[in-house]
GROMACS .gro file of C-alpha atoms in nm:
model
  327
    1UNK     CA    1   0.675  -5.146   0.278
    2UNK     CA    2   0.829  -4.832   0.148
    3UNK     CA    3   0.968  -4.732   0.459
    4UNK     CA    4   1.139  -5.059   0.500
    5UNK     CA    5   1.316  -5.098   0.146
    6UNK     CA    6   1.604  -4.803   0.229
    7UNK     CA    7   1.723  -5.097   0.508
    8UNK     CA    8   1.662  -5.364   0.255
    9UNK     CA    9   1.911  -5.166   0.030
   10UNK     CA   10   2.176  -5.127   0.263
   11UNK     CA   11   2.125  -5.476   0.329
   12UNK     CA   12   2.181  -5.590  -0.037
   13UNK     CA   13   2.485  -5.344  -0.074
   14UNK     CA   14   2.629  -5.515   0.214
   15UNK     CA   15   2.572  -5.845   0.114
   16UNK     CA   16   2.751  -5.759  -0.256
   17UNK     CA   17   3.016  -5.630  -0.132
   18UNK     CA   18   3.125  -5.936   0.117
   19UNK     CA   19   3.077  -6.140  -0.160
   20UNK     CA   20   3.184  -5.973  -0.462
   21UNK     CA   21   3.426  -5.699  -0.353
   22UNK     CA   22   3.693  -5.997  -0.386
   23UNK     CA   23   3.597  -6.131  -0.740
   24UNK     CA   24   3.531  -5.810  -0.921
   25UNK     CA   25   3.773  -5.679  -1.129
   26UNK     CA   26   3.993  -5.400  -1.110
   27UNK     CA   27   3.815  -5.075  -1.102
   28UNK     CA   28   3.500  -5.245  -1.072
   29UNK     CA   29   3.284  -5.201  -0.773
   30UNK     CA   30   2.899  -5.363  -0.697
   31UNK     CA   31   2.641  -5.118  -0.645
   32UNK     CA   32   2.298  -5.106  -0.622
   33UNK     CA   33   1.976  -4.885  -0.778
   34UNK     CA   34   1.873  -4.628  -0.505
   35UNK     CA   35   1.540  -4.488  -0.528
   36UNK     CA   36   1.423  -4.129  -0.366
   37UNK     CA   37   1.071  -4.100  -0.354
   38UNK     CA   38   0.810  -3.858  -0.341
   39UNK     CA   39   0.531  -3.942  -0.091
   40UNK     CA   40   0.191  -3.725  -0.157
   41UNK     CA   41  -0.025  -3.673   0.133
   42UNK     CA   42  -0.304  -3.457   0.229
   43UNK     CA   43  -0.234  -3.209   0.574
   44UNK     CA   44  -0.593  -3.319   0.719
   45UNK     CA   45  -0.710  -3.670   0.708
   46UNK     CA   46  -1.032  -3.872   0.564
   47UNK     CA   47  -1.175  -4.175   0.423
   48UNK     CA   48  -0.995  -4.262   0.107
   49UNK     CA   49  -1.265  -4.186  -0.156
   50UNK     CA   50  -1.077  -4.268  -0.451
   51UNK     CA   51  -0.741  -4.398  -0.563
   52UNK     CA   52  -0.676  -4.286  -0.950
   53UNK     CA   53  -0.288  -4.401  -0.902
   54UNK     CA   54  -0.203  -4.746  -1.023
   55UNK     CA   55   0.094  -4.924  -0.890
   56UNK     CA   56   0.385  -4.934  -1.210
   57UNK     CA   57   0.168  -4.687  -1.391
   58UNK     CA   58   0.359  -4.384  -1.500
   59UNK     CA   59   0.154  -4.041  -1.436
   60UNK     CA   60   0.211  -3.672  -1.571
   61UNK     CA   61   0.240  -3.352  -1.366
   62UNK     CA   62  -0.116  -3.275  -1.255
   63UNK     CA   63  -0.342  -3.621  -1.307
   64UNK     CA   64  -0.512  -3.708  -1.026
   65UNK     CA   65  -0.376  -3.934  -0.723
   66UNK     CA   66  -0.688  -3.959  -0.528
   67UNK     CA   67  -0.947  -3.800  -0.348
   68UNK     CA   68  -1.013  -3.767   0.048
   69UNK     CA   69  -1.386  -3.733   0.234
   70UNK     CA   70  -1.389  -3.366   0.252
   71UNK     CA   71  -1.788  -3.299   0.429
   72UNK     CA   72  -1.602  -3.131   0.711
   73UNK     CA   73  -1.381  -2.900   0.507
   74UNK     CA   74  -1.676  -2.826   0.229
   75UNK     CA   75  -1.894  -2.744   0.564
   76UNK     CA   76  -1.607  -2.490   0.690
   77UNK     CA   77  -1.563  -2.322   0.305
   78UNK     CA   78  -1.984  -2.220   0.295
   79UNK     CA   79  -1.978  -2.104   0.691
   80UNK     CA   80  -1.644  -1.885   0.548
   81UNK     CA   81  -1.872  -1.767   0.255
   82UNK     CA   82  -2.177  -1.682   0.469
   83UNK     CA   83  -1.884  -1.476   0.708
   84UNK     CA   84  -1.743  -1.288   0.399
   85UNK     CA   85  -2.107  -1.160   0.288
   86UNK     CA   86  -2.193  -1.060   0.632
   87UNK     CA   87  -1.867  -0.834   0.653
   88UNK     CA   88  -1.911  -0.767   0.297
   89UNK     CA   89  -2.257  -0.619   0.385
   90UNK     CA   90  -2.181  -0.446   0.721
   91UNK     CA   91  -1.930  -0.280   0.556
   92UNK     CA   92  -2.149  -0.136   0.282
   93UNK     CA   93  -2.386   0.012   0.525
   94UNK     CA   94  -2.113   0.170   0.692
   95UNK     CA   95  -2.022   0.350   0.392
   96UNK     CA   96  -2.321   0.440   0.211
   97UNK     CA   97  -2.471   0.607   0.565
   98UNK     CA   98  -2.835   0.615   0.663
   99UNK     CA   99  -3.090   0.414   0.505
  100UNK     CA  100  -3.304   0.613   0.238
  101UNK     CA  101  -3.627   0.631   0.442
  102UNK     CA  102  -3.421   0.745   0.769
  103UNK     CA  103  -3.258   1.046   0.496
  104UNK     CA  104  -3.609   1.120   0.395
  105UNK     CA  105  -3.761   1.155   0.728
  106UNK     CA  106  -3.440   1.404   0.827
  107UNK     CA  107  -3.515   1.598   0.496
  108UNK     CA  108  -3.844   1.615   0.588
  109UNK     CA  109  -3.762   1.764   0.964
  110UNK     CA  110  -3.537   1.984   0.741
  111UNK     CA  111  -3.808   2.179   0.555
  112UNK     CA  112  -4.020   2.221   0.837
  113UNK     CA  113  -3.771   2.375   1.041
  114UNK     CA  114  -3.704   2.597   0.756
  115UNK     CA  115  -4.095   2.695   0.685
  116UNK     CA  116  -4.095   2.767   1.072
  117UNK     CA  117  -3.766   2.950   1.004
  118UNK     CA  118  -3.913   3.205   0.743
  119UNK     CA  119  -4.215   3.236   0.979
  120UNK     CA  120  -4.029   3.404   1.276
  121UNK     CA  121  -3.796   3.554   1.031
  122UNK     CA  122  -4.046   3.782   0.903
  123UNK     CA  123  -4.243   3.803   1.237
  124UNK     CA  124  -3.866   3.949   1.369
  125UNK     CA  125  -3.834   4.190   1.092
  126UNK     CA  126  -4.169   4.354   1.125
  127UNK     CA  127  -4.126   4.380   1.560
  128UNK     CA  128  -3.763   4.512   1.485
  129UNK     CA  129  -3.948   4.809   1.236
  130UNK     CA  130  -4.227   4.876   1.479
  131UNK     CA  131  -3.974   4.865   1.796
  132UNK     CA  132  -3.725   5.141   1.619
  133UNK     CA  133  -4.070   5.354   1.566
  134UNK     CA  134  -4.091   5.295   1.929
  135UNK     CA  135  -4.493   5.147   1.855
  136UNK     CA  136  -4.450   4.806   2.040
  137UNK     CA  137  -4.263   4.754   2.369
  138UNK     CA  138  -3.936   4.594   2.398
  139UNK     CA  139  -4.047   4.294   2.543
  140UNK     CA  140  -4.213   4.215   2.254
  141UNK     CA  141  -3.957   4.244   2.056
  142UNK     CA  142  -3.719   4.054   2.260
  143UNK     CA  143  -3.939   3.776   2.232
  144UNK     CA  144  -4.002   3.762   1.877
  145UNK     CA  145  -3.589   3.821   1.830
  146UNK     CA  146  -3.536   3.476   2.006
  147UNK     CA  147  -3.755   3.248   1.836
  148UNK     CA  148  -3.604   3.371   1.552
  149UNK     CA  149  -3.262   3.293   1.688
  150UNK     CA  150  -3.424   2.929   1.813
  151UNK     CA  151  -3.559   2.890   1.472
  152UNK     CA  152  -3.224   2.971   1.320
  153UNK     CA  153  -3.059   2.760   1.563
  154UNK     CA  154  -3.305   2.404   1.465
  155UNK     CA  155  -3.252   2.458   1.111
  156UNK     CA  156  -2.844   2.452   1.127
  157UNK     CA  157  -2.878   2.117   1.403
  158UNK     CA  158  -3.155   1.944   1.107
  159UNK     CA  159  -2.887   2.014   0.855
  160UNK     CA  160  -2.572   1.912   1.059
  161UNK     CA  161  -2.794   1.556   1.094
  162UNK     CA  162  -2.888   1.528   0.742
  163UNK     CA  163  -2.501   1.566   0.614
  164UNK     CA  164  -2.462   1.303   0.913
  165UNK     CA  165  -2.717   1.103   0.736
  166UNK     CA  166  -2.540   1.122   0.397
  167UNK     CA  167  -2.165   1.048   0.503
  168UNK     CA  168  -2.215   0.743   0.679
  169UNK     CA  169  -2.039   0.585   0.948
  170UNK     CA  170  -1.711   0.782   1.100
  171UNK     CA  171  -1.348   0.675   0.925
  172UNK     CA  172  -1.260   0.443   1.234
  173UNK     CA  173  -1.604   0.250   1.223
  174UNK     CA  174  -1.539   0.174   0.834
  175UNK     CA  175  -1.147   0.073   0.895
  176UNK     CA  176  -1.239  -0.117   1.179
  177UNK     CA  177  -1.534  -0.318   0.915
  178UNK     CA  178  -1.247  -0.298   0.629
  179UNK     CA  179  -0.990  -0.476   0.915
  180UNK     CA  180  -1.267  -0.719   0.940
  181UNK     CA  181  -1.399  -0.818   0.603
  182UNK     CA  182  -1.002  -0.902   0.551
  183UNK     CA  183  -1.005  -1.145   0.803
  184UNK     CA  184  -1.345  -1.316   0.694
  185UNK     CA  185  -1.173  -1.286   0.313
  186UNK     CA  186  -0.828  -1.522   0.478
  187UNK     CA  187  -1.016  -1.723   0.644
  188UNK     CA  188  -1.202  -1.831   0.340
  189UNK     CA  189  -0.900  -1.853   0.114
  190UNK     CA  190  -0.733  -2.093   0.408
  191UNK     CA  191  -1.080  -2.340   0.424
  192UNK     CA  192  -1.066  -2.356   0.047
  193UNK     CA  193  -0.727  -2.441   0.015
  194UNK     CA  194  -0.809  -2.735   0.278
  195UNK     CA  195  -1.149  -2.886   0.028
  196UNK     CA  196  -0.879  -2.834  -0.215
  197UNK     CA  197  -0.593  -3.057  -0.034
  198UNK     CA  198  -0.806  -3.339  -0.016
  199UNK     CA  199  -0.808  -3.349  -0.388
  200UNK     CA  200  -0.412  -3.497  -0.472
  201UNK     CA  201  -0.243  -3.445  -0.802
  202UNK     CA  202   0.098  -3.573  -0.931
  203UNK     CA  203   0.362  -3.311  -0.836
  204UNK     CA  204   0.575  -3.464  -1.127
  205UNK     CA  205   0.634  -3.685  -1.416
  206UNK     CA  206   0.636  -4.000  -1.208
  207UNK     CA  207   0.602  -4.381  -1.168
  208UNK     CA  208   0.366  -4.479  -0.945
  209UNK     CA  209   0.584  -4.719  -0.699
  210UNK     CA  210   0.300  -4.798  -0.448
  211UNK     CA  211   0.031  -4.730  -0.294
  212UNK     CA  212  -0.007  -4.729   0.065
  213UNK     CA  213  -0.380  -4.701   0.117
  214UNK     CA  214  -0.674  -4.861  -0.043
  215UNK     CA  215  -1.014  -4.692  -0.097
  216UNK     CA  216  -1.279  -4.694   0.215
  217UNK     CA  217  -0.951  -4.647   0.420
  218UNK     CA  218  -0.891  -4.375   0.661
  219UNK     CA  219  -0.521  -4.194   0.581
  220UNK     CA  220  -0.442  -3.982   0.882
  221UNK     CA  221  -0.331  -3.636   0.798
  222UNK     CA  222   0.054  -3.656   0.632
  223UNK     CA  223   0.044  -3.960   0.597
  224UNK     CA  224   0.164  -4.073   0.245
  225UNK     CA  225  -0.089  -4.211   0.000
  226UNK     CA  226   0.074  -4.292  -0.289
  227UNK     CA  227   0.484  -4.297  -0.345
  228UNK     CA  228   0.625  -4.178  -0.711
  229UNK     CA  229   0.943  -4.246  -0.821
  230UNK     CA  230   1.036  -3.952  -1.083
  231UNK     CA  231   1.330  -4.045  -1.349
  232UNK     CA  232   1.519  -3.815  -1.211
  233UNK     CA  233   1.536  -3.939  -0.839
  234UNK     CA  234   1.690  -4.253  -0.946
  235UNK     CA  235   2.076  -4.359  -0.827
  236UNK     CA  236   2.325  -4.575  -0.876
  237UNK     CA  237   2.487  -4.626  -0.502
  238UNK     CA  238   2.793  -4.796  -0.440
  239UNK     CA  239   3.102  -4.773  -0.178
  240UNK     CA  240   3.452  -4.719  -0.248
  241UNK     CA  241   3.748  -4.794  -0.055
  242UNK     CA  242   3.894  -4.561   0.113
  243UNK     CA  243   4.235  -4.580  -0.083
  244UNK     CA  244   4.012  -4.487  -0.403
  245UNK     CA  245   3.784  -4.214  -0.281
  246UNK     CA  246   4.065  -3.957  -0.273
  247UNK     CA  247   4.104  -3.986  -0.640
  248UNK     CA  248   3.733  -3.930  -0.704
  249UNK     CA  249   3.526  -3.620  -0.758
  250UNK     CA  250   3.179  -3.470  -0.815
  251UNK     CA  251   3.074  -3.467  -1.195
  252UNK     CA  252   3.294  -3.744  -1.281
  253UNK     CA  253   3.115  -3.999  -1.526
  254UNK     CA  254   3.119  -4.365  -1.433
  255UNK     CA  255   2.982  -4.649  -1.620
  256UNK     CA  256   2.676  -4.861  -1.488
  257UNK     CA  257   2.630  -5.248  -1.602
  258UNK     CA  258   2.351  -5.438  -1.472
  259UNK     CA  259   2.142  -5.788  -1.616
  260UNK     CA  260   1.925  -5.717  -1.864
  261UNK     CA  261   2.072  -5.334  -1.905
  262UNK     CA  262   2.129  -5.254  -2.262
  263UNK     CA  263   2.492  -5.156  -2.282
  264UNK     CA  264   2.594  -4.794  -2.275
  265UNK     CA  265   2.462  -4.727  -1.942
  266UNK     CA  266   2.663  -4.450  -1.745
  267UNK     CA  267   2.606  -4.193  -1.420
  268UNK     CA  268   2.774  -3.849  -1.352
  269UNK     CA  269   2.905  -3.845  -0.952
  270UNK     CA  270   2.625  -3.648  -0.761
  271UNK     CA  271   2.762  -3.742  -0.350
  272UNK     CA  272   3.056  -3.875  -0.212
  273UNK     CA  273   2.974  -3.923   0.162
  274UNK     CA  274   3.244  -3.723   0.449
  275UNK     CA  275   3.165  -3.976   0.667
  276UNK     CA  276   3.372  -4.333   0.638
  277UNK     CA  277   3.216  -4.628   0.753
  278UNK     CA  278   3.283  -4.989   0.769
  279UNK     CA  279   3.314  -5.222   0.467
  280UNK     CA  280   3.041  -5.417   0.406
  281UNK     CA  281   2.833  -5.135   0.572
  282UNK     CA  282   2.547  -5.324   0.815
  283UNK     CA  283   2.758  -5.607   0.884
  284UNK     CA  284   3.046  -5.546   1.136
  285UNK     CA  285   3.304  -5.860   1.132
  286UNK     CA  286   3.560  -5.833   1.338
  287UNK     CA  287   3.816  -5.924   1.094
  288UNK     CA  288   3.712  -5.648   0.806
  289UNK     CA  289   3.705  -5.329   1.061
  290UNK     CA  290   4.042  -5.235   0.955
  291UNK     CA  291   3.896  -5.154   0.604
  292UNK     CA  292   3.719  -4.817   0.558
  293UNK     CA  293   3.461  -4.726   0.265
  294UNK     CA  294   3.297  -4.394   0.179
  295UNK     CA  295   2.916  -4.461   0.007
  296UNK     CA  296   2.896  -4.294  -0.354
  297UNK     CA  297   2.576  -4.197  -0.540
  298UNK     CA  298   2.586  -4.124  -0.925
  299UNK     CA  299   2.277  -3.983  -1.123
  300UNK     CA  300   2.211  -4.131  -1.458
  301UNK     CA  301   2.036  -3.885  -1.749
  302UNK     CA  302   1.665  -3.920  -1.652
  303UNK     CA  303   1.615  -4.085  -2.041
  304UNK     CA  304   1.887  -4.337  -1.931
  305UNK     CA  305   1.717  -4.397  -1.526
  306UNK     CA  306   1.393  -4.575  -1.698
  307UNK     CA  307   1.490  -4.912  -1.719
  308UNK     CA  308   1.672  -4.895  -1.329
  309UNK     CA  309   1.493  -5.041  -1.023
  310UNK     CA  310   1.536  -4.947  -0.677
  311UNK     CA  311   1.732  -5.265  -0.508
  312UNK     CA  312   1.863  -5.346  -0.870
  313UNK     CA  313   2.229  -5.461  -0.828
  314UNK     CA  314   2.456  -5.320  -1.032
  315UNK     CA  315   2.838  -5.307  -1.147
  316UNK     CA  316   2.997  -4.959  -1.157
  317UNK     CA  317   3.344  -4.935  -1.351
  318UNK     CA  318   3.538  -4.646  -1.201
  319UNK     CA  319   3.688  -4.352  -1.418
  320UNK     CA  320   4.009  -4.537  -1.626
  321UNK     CA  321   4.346  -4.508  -1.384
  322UNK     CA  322   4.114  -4.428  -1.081
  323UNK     CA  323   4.140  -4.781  -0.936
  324UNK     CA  324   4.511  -4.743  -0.993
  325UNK     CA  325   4.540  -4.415  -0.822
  326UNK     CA  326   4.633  -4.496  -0.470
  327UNK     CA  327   4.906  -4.753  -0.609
   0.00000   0.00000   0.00000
């Protein structure tokens, strides 16, 4: 319906011009309401849960439209969750190091090295006395010199493990968790904007024009659900001859007449077309190719657009002395 009421339009602009263009007067010119609309859609589709919009209802910015099925993307949001915490936690053991029962049991290995340290330390010192008083032999001594050395040796390789212990995992392991826990963290934030897109709000003051679904209908993804029509996407289109266009410019102010207006209506020039076409536009008669027209569009103040329709016919009087400006 919405898609076919831009051909409809045309359609009725032709149709006023071939019959009016000869009975208006001068700087007079039939035009008709154009209407741009803004469709709302969701990017993934679903069941149509619920339609707040009412057709001719006006809405603010942010009510409610209507609401898609959204199992699948709710089910995608708490697997994202679960994904996040799993980084989150991997991550955390990377950085605090070894749990505290592993550090304990390395602590533990610690202070036994060192008791067996002090041991062979003193055993040393008393062979090293005895050997200089030349009272033991110097195989003796050689032997208790090394397993002091080993003993020295297990202590320093205990406490090179237990500062292991404490640091935690090495700088790339922790980037490389960081890198991922980022990921997890996006991939989150893009399923919960999803749940959230199946939840529609007005993007604007609007009228709601139509709607194209109805509820326990399936609305493939981008497809529109409900059209607004905000004041300020209303026009007043019309076509001008091509001896008048010339004498017309952006911003000039043209007055609007229409049944049922109240009087004072008016529109500021917003487009003039490059492009000529024929006149009436649509219909091409053999005998009225010879006469070119540009198409015009004219914004009324949005307080002023209200009371306009799309497909509304209108009467648009031209700037005074513009009719007469190709003469």
């Amino acid at each position: 319906m919405i898609y076919r009421l831009s051909a409809l339009c045309l359609l009725l602009g032709a149709l006023l011009l071939a019959a009016g263009c000869a009975d208006e007067p001068d700087g007079v010119l039939p035009g008709y309401v154009e209407g741009r609309f803004t469709y709302v859609s969701a990017p993934a589709g679903g069941k149509l849960l619920a339609l707040e919009a009412r057709r001719g209802a006006k809405v603010e910015k942010g009510q409610p439209l209507f609401r898609l099925e959204a199992e699948p993307e709710a089910s995608a949001v708490q697997e994202a969750r679960w994904r996040v915490d799993q980084a989150a936690e991997t991550l955390a053991n990377l950085q605090k190091g070894a749990r505290p029962s592993e550090i304990a049991a390395v602590e533990a290995r610690l202070r036994k090295a060192s008791a067996a340290l002090q041991l062979s330390r003193l055993q040393y010192e008393r062979r090293r006395a005895l050997y200089s008083q030349k009272a033991i032999a110097k195989s003796e001594y050689d032997s208790h010199r090394a397993a002091y050395l080993a003993d020295s040796a297990a202590v320093k390789d205990v406490e090179a493990q237990l500062a292991t212990a404490r640091l935690g995992a090495r700088d790339d392991e922790i980037r490389a968790a960081e890198a991922e826990l980022r990921a997890r963290q996006e991939a989150l934030g893009k399923a919960l904007w999803l749940l959230d897109q199946k939840f529609q709000s007005a993007p604007v003051e609007a009228l709601v024009f139509d709607t194209l679904y109805t509820v326990g209908e399936y609305a493939p993804a981008g497809s529109p659900v409900v059209a607004l029509l905000a004041p300020g996407e209303v026009r007043a289109r019309f076509f001008a001859p091509e001896a008048l266009v010339g004498a017309l410019r952006l911003g000039q102010r043209v007055e609007l007449a229409c049944d049922g207006c109240p009087a004072g209506l008016w529109a500021t020039i917003s487009y003039i077309s490059p492009q000529a076409e024929y006149t009436p536009p649509v219909i091409y008669s053999a005998n009225m190719r010879h006469k070119l027209s540009f198409m015009i569009e004219a914004t009324p103040p949005p307080e002023r657009a209200q009371g306009l329709h799309p497909g509304q016919p209108l009467d648009v009087t031209l700037p005074v002395g513009q009719s007469h400006a190709a003469k």
